[in-house]
Amino acid sequence: MSGRIRTLLVLIVPSLYLAATLFYSAWQAVWGVQVDPESAYTMNGLVAAAGYGSLKFDHPGTTTTLLVELIVRGWALVARAEDIVAFGLKHYDAITYAARTGEAVVLTGALLAGGLIVGRTTQSAIAAMLFQVGAFVHPDAFHFQTVLAPEGLMAAFALFGMAIVVKAALDAHPPETSLGVMSGVIFALGFSTKYLYLPQAVFGVCLLRNRRAFVAAMVTGAIGFVGFSLIFNPGTITRGFGWLVQIATHKGQYGEGEAGFIDFGTFWSNMRGIVASAPLVLGVYVAAAGTVLAWCAKSRSWRDPVSLTLGAAVLVFAAHLVATSKHFALHYMLAPWVQTGGVLVLVLVLLRRLVPAAPSAALSLLAGSLCIVMGAVTLIDARAAALQSSALNAVGARLSKAVVAAGPACANVSGMFVRAPENDMNHGWDMTLQLWGDQAMRERFSRAYASVFTVPLLDHNTYTHVLKNDFRPTSYAKLAADYPCIVVRSAVALDAENAIGLLALDPDHCEIAGVHVYTVNLACAKVQGSFLGER
């Protein structure tokens, strides 16, 4: 097969990915179901663009914040914005969409570049396309690659890093020192994006044929991570690792609960859930472990770079499986999931060495069929999730219109997870400025919001038990004095603990489309009637 034809084939999967993720993003309103965690990174990027540096260190998401910061700074420069904070708040949702697109372009580039590397290394377009299928290996992975979250860029670094690993393991010549440096840079960026990238360091074994390359990767990775973090997000070094220790020493999520590493009451059930959600992926890694053991038994050597690399892949998968079973969220498996294609390529290479008589066409057909099935299931599930999210978000937008129509003069208060189009900024505020900003920063953002929007932003936070007006703390007593009526939307029923004083006003209550609505000096039935009339 000529190089030109191979290149054209390598373009197919990245093009499909870019189209699919852009369509998926268009169906996922940034103020809707996915406001957490997207708004946190949009707001943090705006904070950084305003000159305060990053205020988030808990994932740490440094590259994600930097992407948003570059978008805000670049757009504000072109638009000649006088106040970058006011500009960012005015275009808040558009910035999130732009950052999603930026992530998609980066991952598409990683798929294309990685596919070219694997294709040239193996002299096979089929191998390159098998490698690229990692982008479609699981619906949860596809979702978090699309939305504005650290996982999007982490997937790109994991994919490109896996292409380098395949090249180092399969090249006839020992890896050059420059390849080790590149591996270290990718690791530094990946680790700066998500702490869960750390197990990827084990892939350094693919460089052991050249000790200089191995040392270069270790040194570059360590210095690169520290240097990059100190420049763009010092909290990663000064606070982030303390947060990790807190998580590791407590059984609950986010460092909560009783002391201890694992709650075995949930650990094994979580692991079963992870395995059940992606059985084909588990099968690839089990095949990798079995192939490595068979090769080592036959050759009586552990020094082969392909078997070493596959062994490292199995260890990486196991580390993520344990971490995710402890702190359960399926997308924490994203890194080893997206690398499944690269692992499959190495398994096929080692199988050919073990059984030279095995027809390569049959092995490629089997692997290709497996990948097509995984990709098709992912896209079908992603489409269903997008339609479901779109329907939920449409209900939230309709309820927002109903509230305004029923009580145009009322104080319009909303909270998290009610899918209110006007309220997505508050989650970002709570996760950045509320936690780590000083009073001068908070006042600047509050004034900037008031300068751009005529309608106050009223937020009822059931987590922090704070009622906010344009990001400033307020009270329901003050709202009752300033407005003739009040309408509050909450995702949960309010009680004495989370009502923040609302129940003292003896509000009317009804439930509309799963959202709890409380009204003062206005019949809740009027909002309900307005909602039904919005159909």
Short mmCIF file of C-alpha atoms in Angstrom, two decimals:
data_model
loop_
_atom_site.label_atom_id
_atom_site.label_comp_id
_atom_site.label_asym_id
_atom_site.label_seq_id
_atom_site.Cartn_x
_atom_site.Cartn_y
_atom_site.Cartn_z
CA MET A 1 0.00 0.00 0.00
CA SER A 2 1.43 3.38 -1.00
CA GLY A 3 2.09 6.06 1.57
CA ARG A 4 -0.50 8.37 0.02
CA ILE A 5 -3.30 5.80 0.26
CA ARG A 6 -2.26 4.96 3.83
CA THR A 7 -2.43 8.66 4.73
CA LEU A 8 -5.92 8.98 3.24
CA LEU A 9 -7.14 5.98 5.24
CA VAL A 10 -5.63 7.43 8.42
CA LEU A 11 -7.74 10.57 7.85
CA ILE A 12 -11.05 8.67 8.05
CA VAL A 13 -11.34 8.12 11.82
CA PRO A 14 -10.19 11.65 12.86
CA SER A 15 -12.66 13.19 10.40
CA LEU A 16 -15.46 11.01 11.75
CA TYR A 17 -14.51 11.91 15.31
CA LEU A 18 -14.46 15.66 14.65
CA ALA A 19 -17.85 15.58 12.94
CA ALA A 20 -19.41 13.38 15.65
CA THR A 21 -18.11 15.42 18.57
CA LEU A 22 -19.19 18.75 17.06
CA PHE A 23 -22.71 17.42 16.47
CA TYR A 24 -22.76 15.99 19.99
CA SER A 25 -21.61 19.32 21.46
CA ALA A 26 -24.33 21.18 19.60
CA TRP A 27 -26.95 19.02 21.38
CA GLN A 28 -25.39 19.58 24.83
CA ALA A 29 -26.41 23.03 26.10
CA VAL A 30 -23.61 24.45 28.25
CA TRP A 31 -26.13 25.70 30.83
CA GLY A 32 -27.92 22.37 31.03
CA VAL A 33 -27.20 18.94 32.42
CA GLN A 34 -23.44 19.35 32.00
CA VAL A 35 -23.07 22.71 33.82
CA ASP A 36 -20.96 20.75 36.34
CA PRO A 37 -18.00 20.76 35.72
CA GLU A 38 -17.94 22.90 32.55
CA SER A 39 -18.85 26.19 34.21
CA ALA A 40 -16.03 25.76 36.75
CA TYR A 41 -13.41 25.67 33.98
CA THR A 42 -14.99 28.49 31.99
CA MET A 43 -15.01 30.72 35.05
CA ASN A 44 -11.49 29.68 36.06
CA GLY A 45 -10.22 30.49 32.57
CA LEU A 46 -11.87 33.91 32.77
CA VAL A 47 -10.32 34.48 36.20
CA ALA A 48 -6.90 33.62 34.76
CA ALA A 49 -7.48 35.87 31.73
CA ALA A 50 -8.33 38.71 34.12
CA GLY A 51 -4.81 38.43 35.55
CA TYR A 52 -5.43 36.45 38.74
CA GLY A 53 -3.99 33.12 37.66
CA SER A 54 -5.72 29.77 38.10
CA LEU A 55 -7.87 29.22 41.18
CA LYS A 56 -8.45 25.49 40.60
CA PHE A 57 -5.90 22.89 41.54
CA ASP A 58 -8.01 19.88 42.45
CA HIS A 59 -7.69 17.87 39.23
CA PRO A 60 -5.68 20.07 38.39
CA GLY A 61 -7.02 20.95 34.92
CA THR A 62 -4.16 23.38 34.21
CA THR A 63 -4.18 22.86 30.44
CA THR A 64 -7.99 23.12 30.34
CA THR A 65 -7.89 26.44 32.16
CA LEU A 66 -5.10 27.64 29.88
CA LEU A 67 -7.15 26.79 26.79
CA VAL A 68 -10.09 28.88 28.06
CA GLU A 69 -7.74 31.70 29.05
CA LEU A 70 -6.23 31.81 25.56
CA ILE A 71 -9.70 31.91 23.99
CA VAL A 72 -10.84 34.75 26.27
CA ARG A 73 -7.67 36.79 25.83
CA GLY A 74 -7.59 36.31 22.06
CA TRP A 75 -11.25 37.10 21.54
CA ALA A 76 -11.15 40.13 23.86
CA LEU A 77 -8.08 41.43 22.00
CA VAL A 78 -9.79 41.14 18.62
CA ALA A 79 -13.00 42.69 19.98
CA ARG A 80 -10.99 45.43 21.76
CA ALA A 81 -12.94 44.83 24.97
CA GLU A 82 -12.48 47.54 27.60
CA ASP A 83 -13.18 45.21 30.54
CA ILE A 84 -12.15 41.59 29.97
CA VAL A 85 -14.27 40.37 32.91
CA ALA A 86 -17.45 42.00 31.61
CA PHE A 87 -16.62 40.72 28.12
CA GLY A 88 -16.12 37.18 29.40
CA LEU A 89 -19.36 37.16 31.40
CA LYS A 90 -21.29 38.53 28.43
CA HIS A 91 -19.98 35.76 26.15
CA TYR A 92 -19.80 33.08 28.84
CA ASP A 93 -21.68 30.35 26.98
CA ALA A 94 -19.97 31.09 23.65
CA ILE A 95 -16.58 30.76 25.36
CA THR A 96 -17.54 27.32 26.65
CA TYR A 97 -18.62 26.21 23.18
CA ALA A 98 -15.37 27.57 21.72
CA ALA A 99 -13.32 25.70 24.33
CA ARG A 100 -15.19 22.47 23.55
CA THR A 101 -14.33 22.97 19.90
CA GLY A 102 -10.70 23.64 20.80
CA GLU A 103 -10.56 20.36 22.72
CA ALA A 104 -12.11 18.52 19.77
CA VAL A 105 -9.55 19.98 17.38
CA VAL A 106 -6.66 19.03 19.68
CA LEU A 107 -7.90 15.46 20.05
CA THR A 108 -8.52 15.21 16.30
CA GLY A 109 -4.93 16.32 15.77
CA ALA A 110 -3.72 13.70 18.25
CA LEU A 111 -5.69 11.02 16.39
CA LEU A 112 -4.26 12.08 13.05
CA ALA A 113 -0.65 12.48 14.23
CA GLY A 114 -0.82 9.29 16.31
CA GLY A 115 -2.34 7.38 13.42
CA LEU A 116 0.41 8.53 11.09
CA ILE A 117 3.09 7.49 13.61
CA VAL A 118 1.56 4.04 14.15
CA GLY A 119 0.94 3.59 10.42
CA ARG A 120 4.52 4.41 9.48
CA THR A 121 5.92 2.30 12.31
CA THR A 122 3.89 -0.78 11.39
CA GLN A 123 3.63 -0.03 7.65
CA SER A 124 -0.08 -0.75 8.03
CA ALA A 125 -3.07 1.56 7.62
CA ILE A 126 -5.21 -1.07 9.38
CA ALA A 127 -2.98 -0.85 12.47
CA ALA A 128 -3.23 2.95 12.39
CA MET A 129 -7.03 2.81 12.26
CA LEU A 130 -7.14 0.23 15.05
CA PHE A 131 -5.08 2.61 17.16
CA GLN A 132 -7.46 5.50 16.41
CA VAL A 133 -10.60 3.62 17.45
CA GLY A 134 -9.72 4.44 21.07
CA ALA A 135 -11.63 7.71 20.65
CA PHE A 136 -14.85 5.71 20.28
CA VAL A 137 -14.26 2.98 22.82
CA HIS A 138 -16.91 3.95 25.39
CA PRO A 139 -19.88 6.39 25.58
CA ASP A 140 -18.68 7.94 28.85
CA ALA A 141 -15.23 8.49 27.38
CA PHE A 142 -16.71 10.06 24.25
CA HIS A 143 -18.90 12.35 26.37
CA PHE A 144 -16.05 13.63 28.53
CA GLN A 145 -13.82 14.06 25.50
CA THR A 146 -16.46 16.43 24.12
CA VAL A 147 -17.47 18.61 27.07
CA LEU A 148 -15.23 21.20 28.71
CA ALA A 149 -13.48 19.13 31.36
CA PRO A 150 -9.86 18.00 31.94
CA GLU A 151 -10.66 14.59 30.46
CA GLY A 152 -10.92 16.11 26.97
CA LEU A 153 -7.30 17.18 26.75
CA MET A 154 -6.13 14.23 28.85
CA ALA A 155 -7.55 11.91 26.19
CA ALA A 156 -5.56 13.74 23.53
CA PHE A 157 -2.30 13.42 25.49
CA ALA A 158 -3.02 9.76 26.31
CA LEU A 159 -3.65 8.94 22.64
CA PHE A 160 -0.59 10.75 21.31
CA GLY A 161 1.52 9.35 24.15
CA MET A 162 0.36 5.85 23.23
CA ALA A 163 1.45 6.41 19.62
CA ILE A 164 4.95 7.26 20.87
CA VAL A 165 4.88 4.14 23.04
CA VAL A 166 3.96 1.97 20.04
CA LYS A 167 6.76 3.52 17.99
CA ALA A 168 9.35 3.00 20.74
CA ALA A 169 8.28 -0.61 21.26
CA LEU A 170 8.13 -1.63 17.58
CA ASP A 171 10.93 0.31 15.91
CA ALA A 172 13.78 -1.89 14.73
CA HIS A 173 16.27 0.59 16.20
CA PRO A 174 16.42 1.64 19.87
CA PRO A 175 14.42 4.83 20.59
CA GLU A 176 16.34 8.06 20.17
CA THR A 177 16.88 10.44 23.06
CA SER A 178 14.63 12.98 21.34
CA LEU A 179 11.78 10.47 21.55
CA GLY A 180 12.37 10.24 25.29
CA VAL A 181 12.20 14.01 25.58
CA MET A 182 8.94 14.07 23.64
CA SER A 183 7.52 11.34 25.89
CA GLY A 184 8.44 13.40 28.94
CA VAL A 185 6.78 16.53 27.55
CA ILE A 186 3.56 14.63 26.81
CA PHE A 187 3.58 13.14 30.30
CA ALA A 188 4.10 16.57 31.88
CA LEU A 189 1.16 18.00 29.96
CA GLY A 190 -1.04 14.99 30.69
CA PHE A 191 -0.24 15.01 34.42
CA SER A 192 -0.87 18.77 34.49
CA THR A 193 -4.27 18.06 33.00
CA LYS A 194 -5.43 15.31 35.34
CA TYR A 195 -3.72 13.67 38.32
CA LEU A 196 -5.07 10.34 37.10
CA TYR A 197 -2.52 10.51 34.30
CA LEU A 198 0.25 9.54 36.76
CA PRO A 199 0.16 5.75 36.06
CA GLN A 200 1.16 6.54 32.46
CA ALA A 201 4.72 6.93 33.76
CA VAL A 202 4.94 3.13 33.75
CA PHE A 203 5.03 3.24 29.94
CA GLY A 204 8.59 4.52 30.28
CA VAL A 205 9.68 0.88 30.05
CA CYS A 206 9.25 1.10 26.26
CA LEU A 207 12.36 3.32 26.22
CA LEU A 208 14.66 0.96 28.13
CA ARG A 209 16.52 -0.11 25.00
CA ASN A 210 18.17 3.33 25.18
CA ARG A 211 18.88 4.34 28.76
CA ARG A 212 19.50 7.94 27.70
CA ALA A 213 16.02 8.10 26.20
CA PHE A 214 14.56 6.59 29.39
CA VAL A 215 16.40 9.06 31.65
CA ALA A 216 15.50 11.94 29.34
CA ALA A 217 11.80 11.01 29.59
CA MET A 218 11.90 10.80 33.40
CA VAL A 219 13.78 14.08 33.83
CA THR A 220 11.77 15.96 31.21
CA GLY A 221 8.48 14.68 32.63
CA ALA A 222 9.31 15.67 36.21
CA ILE A 223 10.84 19.06 35.43
CA GLY A 224 8.19 19.78 32.79
CA PHE A 225 5.32 19.12 35.19
CA VAL A 226 6.81 21.19 38.01
CA GLY A 227 7.84 24.05 35.73
CA PHE A 228 4.54 24.15 33.84
CA SER A 229 2.58 24.04 37.10
CA LEU A 230 4.61 26.75 38.81
CA ILE A 231 4.10 29.05 35.83
CA PHE A 232 0.41 28.47 35.16
CA ASN A 233 -1.05 26.91 38.31
CA PRO A 234 1.18 26.99 41.44
CA GLY A 235 -1.68 25.62 43.56
CA THR A 236 -1.08 22.26 41.90
CA ILE A 237 2.20 22.02 43.80
CA THR A 238 1.30 23.86 47.00
CA ARG A 239 -2.23 22.50 47.53
CA GLY A 240 -3.07 19.83 44.99
CA PHE A 241 -0.98 17.01 46.40
CA GLY A 242 -2.39 17.64 49.86
CA TRP A 243 -5.86 17.21 48.35
CA LEU A 244 -4.73 13.88 46.84
CA VAL A 245 -3.47 12.71 50.24
CA GLN A 246 -6.84 13.64 51.74
CA ILE A 247 -8.61 11.51 49.11
CA ALA A 248 -6.21 8.59 49.56
CA THR A 249 -6.61 8.52 53.34
CA HIS A 250 -10.42 8.69 53.49
CA LYS A 251 -12.98 6.20 52.23
CA GLY A 252 -15.55 8.70 50.99
CA GLN A 253 -15.49 10.76 47.82
CA TYR A 254 -13.35 13.91 47.68
CA GLY A 255 -11.55 13.08 50.93
CA GLU A 256 -14.72 12.73 52.96
CA GLY A 257 -15.94 9.96 55.23
CA GLU A 258 -14.04 7.84 57.72
CA ALA A 259 -10.29 7.35 57.64
CA GLY A 260 -8.99 4.57 55.43
CA PHE A 261 -8.10 3.88 51.81
CA ILE A 262 -10.95 1.70 50.52
CA ASP A 263 -14.53 1.09 51.55
CA PHE A 264 -14.86 -2.58 50.65
CA GLY A 265 -18.62 -2.28 51.04
CA THR A 266 -18.73 -0.48 47.69
CA PHE A 267 -15.33 -1.28 46.14
CA TRP A 268 -16.16 -4.68 44.62
CA SER A 269 -19.59 -3.63 43.39
CA ASN A 270 -18.00 -0.57 41.77
CA MET A 271 -15.44 -2.78 40.06
CA ARG A 272 -18.19 -5.07 38.75
CA GLY A 273 -19.95 -2.01 37.36
CA ILE A 274 -16.81 -0.84 35.55
CA VAL A 275 -16.19 -4.29 34.06
CA ALA A 276 -19.83 -4.66 32.99
CA SER A 277 -19.79 -1.23 31.32
CA ALA A 278 -16.88 -2.09 29.01
CA PRO A 279 -16.41 -5.88 28.74
CA LEU A 280 -14.69 -5.70 25.33
CA VAL A 281 -12.09 -3.30 26.69
CA LEU A 282 -11.43 -5.61 29.61
CA GLY A 283 -11.09 -8.43 27.10
CA VAL A 284 -8.36 -6.55 25.22
CA TYR A 285 -6.36 -6.01 28.42
CA VAL A 286 -6.86 -9.62 29.54
CA ALA A 287 -5.64 -10.70 26.10
CA ALA A 288 -2.62 -8.41 26.56
CA ALA A 289 -1.78 -10.03 29.90
CA GLY A 290 -2.22 -13.54 28.50
CA THR A 291 -0.12 -12.79 25.41
CA VAL A 292 2.68 -11.36 27.53
CA LEU A 293 2.74 -14.41 29.79
CA ALA A 294 2.72 -16.75 26.79
CA TRP A 295 5.59 -14.87 25.15
CA CYS A 296 7.68 -14.81 28.31
CA ALA A 297 7.10 -18.54 28.84
CA LYS A 298 8.17 -19.25 25.27
CA SER A 299 11.18 -16.92 25.11
CA ARG A 300 12.08 -17.17 28.82
CA SER A 301 12.82 -13.47 28.76
CA TRP A 302 11.13 -10.31 30.05
CA ARG A 303 13.37 -7.96 28.12
CA ASP A 304 11.42 -7.83 24.87
CA PRO A 305 10.15 -4.22 24.41
CA VAL A 306 6.73 -5.27 23.11
CA SER A 307 6.01 -7.61 26.02
CA LEU A 308 7.38 -5.05 28.50
CA THR A 309 5.13 -2.37 27.03
CA LEU A 310 2.06 -4.59 27.07
CA GLY A 311 2.83 -5.53 30.67
CA ALA A 312 2.99 -1.82 31.49
CA ALA A 313 -0.39 -1.29 29.78
CA VAL A 314 -1.95 -3.99 31.97
CA LEU A 315 -0.51 -2.34 35.10
CA VAL A 316 -1.85 1.07 34.00
CA PHE A 317 -5.30 -0.43 33.45
CA ALA A 318 -5.19 -2.16 36.87
CA ALA A 319 -4.16 1.07 38.61
CA HIS A 320 -7.06 2.97 37.05
CA LEU A 321 -9.45 0.12 37.86
CA VAL A 322 -8.52 0.25 41.54
CA ALA A 323 -8.63 4.06 41.71
CA THR A 324 -11.99 4.21 39.95
CA SER A 325 -13.46 1.44 42.09
CA LYS A 326 -12.46 3.44 45.17
CA HIS A 327 -13.73 6.81 43.92
CA PHE A 328 -16.45 5.72 41.52
CA ALA A 329 -17.07 7.58 38.27
CA LEU A 330 -16.80 5.64 35.03
CA HIS A 331 -14.95 8.38 33.15
CA TYR A 332 -11.97 8.02 35.49
CA MET A 333 -11.12 5.02 33.29
CA LEU A 334 -10.75 7.31 30.28
CA ALA A 335 -6.95 7.13 29.82
CA PRO A 336 -6.61 3.33 29.56
CA TRP A 337 -9.89 3.19 27.63
CA VAL A 338 -8.74 5.51 24.84
CA GLN A 339 -5.44 3.60 24.65
CA THR A 340 -7.24 0.34 23.94
CA GLY A 341 -6.55 0.62 20.20
CA GLY A 342 -2.82 1.00 20.75
CA VAL A 343 -2.80 -1.96 23.14
CA LEU A 344 -4.68 -4.02 20.55
CA VAL A 345 -2.04 -3.22 17.91
CA LEU A 346 0.73 -4.46 20.21
CA VAL A 347 -1.26 -7.60 21.08
CA LEU A 348 -1.62 -8.44 17.38
CA VAL A 349 2.11 -7.90 16.79
CA LEU A 350 3.03 -10.19 19.68
CA LEU A 351 0.49 -12.81 18.59
CA ARG A 352 2.05 -12.88 15.12
CA ARG A 353 5.41 -13.55 16.75
CA LEU A 354 3.95 -16.29 18.93
CA VAL A 355 2.05 -17.96 16.09
CA PRO A 356 3.78 -17.04 12.81
CA ALA A 357 1.45 -19.35 10.88
CA ALA A 358 -1.63 -17.41 11.98
CA PRO A 359 -3.08 -15.53 8.97
CA SER A 360 -2.60 -11.80 9.52
CA ALA A 361 -5.72 -11.01 7.51
CA ALA A 362 -7.86 -13.09 9.90
CA LEU A 363 -6.37 -11.43 12.98
CA SER A 364 -6.88 -7.96 11.48
CA LEU A 365 -10.46 -8.83 10.51
CA LEU A 366 -11.24 -10.05 14.03
CA ALA A 367 -9.70 -6.97 15.66
CA GLY A 368 -11.34 -4.65 13.15
CA SER A 369 -14.76 -6.21 13.76
CA LEU A 370 -14.26 -5.77 17.51
CA CYS A 371 -13.42 -2.10 17.04
CA ILE A 372 -16.35 -1.47 14.69
CA VAL A 373 -18.73 -2.98 17.25
CA MET A 374 -17.30 -0.83 20.08
CA GLY A 375 -17.40 2.32 17.94
CA ALA A 376 -20.95 1.71 16.71
CA VAL A 377 -22.25 1.06 20.25
CA THR A 378 -20.55 4.22 21.49
CA LEU A 379 -22.03 6.43 18.77
CA ILE A 380 -25.50 4.93 19.20
CA ASP A 381 -25.38 5.44 22.97
CA ALA A 382 -23.94 8.95 22.56
CA ARG A 383 -26.78 9.89 20.21
CA ALA A 384 -29.36 8.61 22.71
CA ALA A 385 -27.67 10.55 25.54
CA ALA A 386 -27.57 13.71 23.43
CA LEU A 387 -31.27 13.46 22.62
CA GLN A 388 -32.11 12.84 26.26
CA SER A 389 -30.01 15.81 27.42
CA SER A 390 -31.54 18.01 24.75
CA ALA A 391 -35.04 17.09 25.91
CA LEU A 392 -34.19 17.79 29.57
CA ASN A 393 -32.57 21.09 28.70
CA ALA A 394 -35.59 22.11 26.62
CA VAL A 395 -37.77 21.53 29.69
CA GLY A 396 -35.45 23.69 31.80
CA ALA A 397 -35.51 26.52 29.25
CA ARG A 398 -39.30 26.27 29.01
CA LEU A 399 -39.65 26.51 32.79
CA SER A 400 -37.42 29.62 32.81
CA LYS A 401 -39.75 31.28 30.31
CA ALA A 402 -42.77 30.20 32.33
CA VAL A 403 -41.41 31.78 35.52
CA VAL A 404 -40.83 35.12 33.76
CA ALA A 405 -44.26 34.99 32.10
CA ALA A 406 -46.07 34.16 35.37
CA GLY A 407 -44.25 36.73 37.50
CA PRO A 408 -42.38 39.29 35.39
CA ALA A 409 -41.83 41.53 38.42
CA CYS A 410 -40.83 38.71 40.77
CA ALA A 411 -37.37 37.92 42.07
CA ASN A 412 -36.37 34.97 39.84
CA VAL A 413 -34.20 32.63 41.92
CA SER A 414 -32.79 29.35 40.63
CA GLY A 415 -30.28 26.75 41.77
CA MET A 416 -28.04 24.00 40.49
CA PHE A 417 -29.39 21.25 38.22
CA VAL A 418 -32.69 22.96 37.32
CA ARG A 419 -31.22 23.65 33.85
CA ALA A 420 -31.87 27.37 33.99
CA PRO A 421 -30.19 29.07 30.98
CA GLU A 422 -29.51 32.22 33.02
CA ASN A 423 -27.78 30.56 35.96
CA ASP A 424 -24.79 28.54 34.67
CA MET A 425 -22.24 31.12 35.85
CA ASN A 426 -22.98 30.51 39.51
CA HIS A 427 -21.50 27.01 39.55
CA GLY A 428 -18.29 28.39 38.09
CA TRP A 429 -18.30 31.12 40.72
CA ASP A 430 -18.83 28.64 43.57
CA MET A 431 -15.94 26.44 42.38
CA THR A 432 -13.42 29.27 41.96
CA LEU A 433 -13.97 32.76 43.36
CA GLN A 434 -16.24 31.67 46.20
CA LEU A 435 -13.65 29.19 47.45
CA TRP A 436 -10.34 30.89 46.71
CA GLY A 437 -10.95 34.46 45.53
CA ASP A 438 -10.46 37.53 47.71
CA GLN A 439 -13.07 40.22 48.27
CA ALA A 440 -11.63 42.63 45.69
CA MET A 441 -11.82 39.95 42.99
CA ARG A 442 -15.39 39.07 43.93
CA GLU A 443 -16.47 42.70 43.84
CA ARG A 444 -14.89 43.17 40.43
CA PHE A 445 -16.83 40.25 38.96
CA SER A 446 -20.06 41.34 40.65
CA ARG A 447 -19.80 44.86 39.25
CA ALA A 448 -18.89 43.50 35.82
CA TYR A 449 -22.00 41.31 35.77
CA ALA A 450 -24.26 44.23 36.75
CA SER A 451 -22.70 46.36 33.99
CA VAL A 452 -23.57 43.79 31.31
CA PHE A 453 -26.95 42.37 32.41
CA THR A 454 -30.03 44.31 33.49
CA VAL A 455 -31.70 41.35 35.26
CA PRO A 456 -30.06 40.38 38.58
CA LEU A 457 -28.56 36.89 38.85
CA LEU A 458 -30.19 35.27 41.89
CA ASP A 459 -28.83 31.91 43.00
CA HIS A 460 -30.00 29.55 45.74
CA ASN A 461 -27.11 27.23 46.62
CA THR A 462 -28.23 24.17 48.57
CA TYR A 463 -24.59 23.06 49.05
CA THR A 464 -23.07 26.20 50.57
CA HIS A 465 -26.40 27.43 52.00
CA VAL A 466 -25.80 30.88 50.49
CA LEU A 467 -28.29 33.02 48.58
CA LYS A 468 -26.53 35.29 46.06
CA ASN A 469 -27.50 38.38 44.10
CA ASP A 470 -25.00 39.07 41.29
CA PHE A 471 -22.54 36.84 43.18
CA ARG A 472 -22.96 38.84 46.42
CA PRO A 473 -24.52 37.20 49.52
CA THR A 474 -28.07 38.37 50.25
CA SER A 475 -31.14 37.11 52.11
CA TYR A 476 -34.74 36.23 51.37
CA ALA A 477 -35.85 38.91 53.83
CA LYS A 478 -34.13 41.50 51.62
CA LEU A 479 -35.61 40.05 48.44
CA ALA A 480 -39.08 40.16 50.03
CA ALA A 481 -38.52 43.83 50.78
CA ASP A 482 -37.21 44.63 47.28
CA TYR A 483 -39.62 42.59 45.14
CA PRO A 484 -43.43 42.15 45.18
CA CYS A 485 -43.06 38.38 44.78
CA ILE A 486 -40.42 35.63 44.70
CA VAL A 487 -40.12 32.47 42.59
CA VAL A 488 -37.49 29.88 43.53
CA ARG A 489 -36.52 26.77 41.53
CA SER A 490 -34.64 23.97 43.26
CA ALA A 491 -33.56 20.50 42.14
CA VAL A 492 -34.31 19.15 45.64
CA ALA A 493 -37.05 19.74 48.18
CA LEU A 494 -36.11 22.49 50.62
CA ASP A 495 -36.06 21.98 54.37
CA ALA A 496 -34.92 23.90 57.42
CA GLU A 497 -31.28 23.06 56.65
CA ASN A 498 -31.05 24.08 52.98
CA ALA A 499 -33.86 26.65 52.58
CA ILE A 500 -31.58 29.60 53.57
CA GLY A 501 -34.51 31.34 55.27
CA LEU A 502 -37.08 30.92 52.50
CA LEU A 503 -39.44 28.76 54.57
CA ALA A 504 -39.85 31.62 57.05
CA LEU A 505 -41.80 33.44 54.30
CA ASP A 506 -44.34 30.57 54.16
CA PRO A 507 -43.97 29.92 50.42
CA ASP A 508 -46.38 28.05 48.18
CA HIS A 509 -44.87 24.88 46.69
CA CYS A 510 -45.44 22.69 43.66
CA GLU A 511 -43.35 20.38 41.51
CA ILE A 512 -43.04 21.08 37.79
CA ALA A 513 -41.27 18.62 35.48
CA GLY A 514 -39.24 17.27 38.40
CA VAL A 515 -38.21 20.73 39.62
CA HIS A 516 -39.37 22.03 42.99
CA VAL A 517 -40.91 25.49 42.64
CA TYR A 518 -41.52 27.75 45.65
CA THR A 519 -43.40 31.04 45.37
CA VAL A 520 -44.00 33.95 47.73
CA ASN A 521 -46.94 36.30 47.04
CA LEU A 522 -47.67 34.38 43.85
CA ALA A 523 -49.65 31.17 43.39
CA CYS A 524 -47.41 28.31 42.35
CA ALA A 525 -50.28 27.10 40.17
CA LYS A 526 -49.83 30.23 38.05
CA VAL A 527 -46.25 29.20 37.21
CA GLN A 528 -47.49 25.68 36.51
CA GLY A 529 -50.19 27.00 34.19
CA SER A 530 -47.68 29.20 32.41
CA PHE A 531 -45.38 26.20 31.95
CA LEU A 532 -48.16 24.13 30.41
CA GLY A 533 -49.04 27.05 28.16
CA GLU A 534 -45.44 27.22 26.89
CA ARG A 535 -45.85 23.98 24.92
#
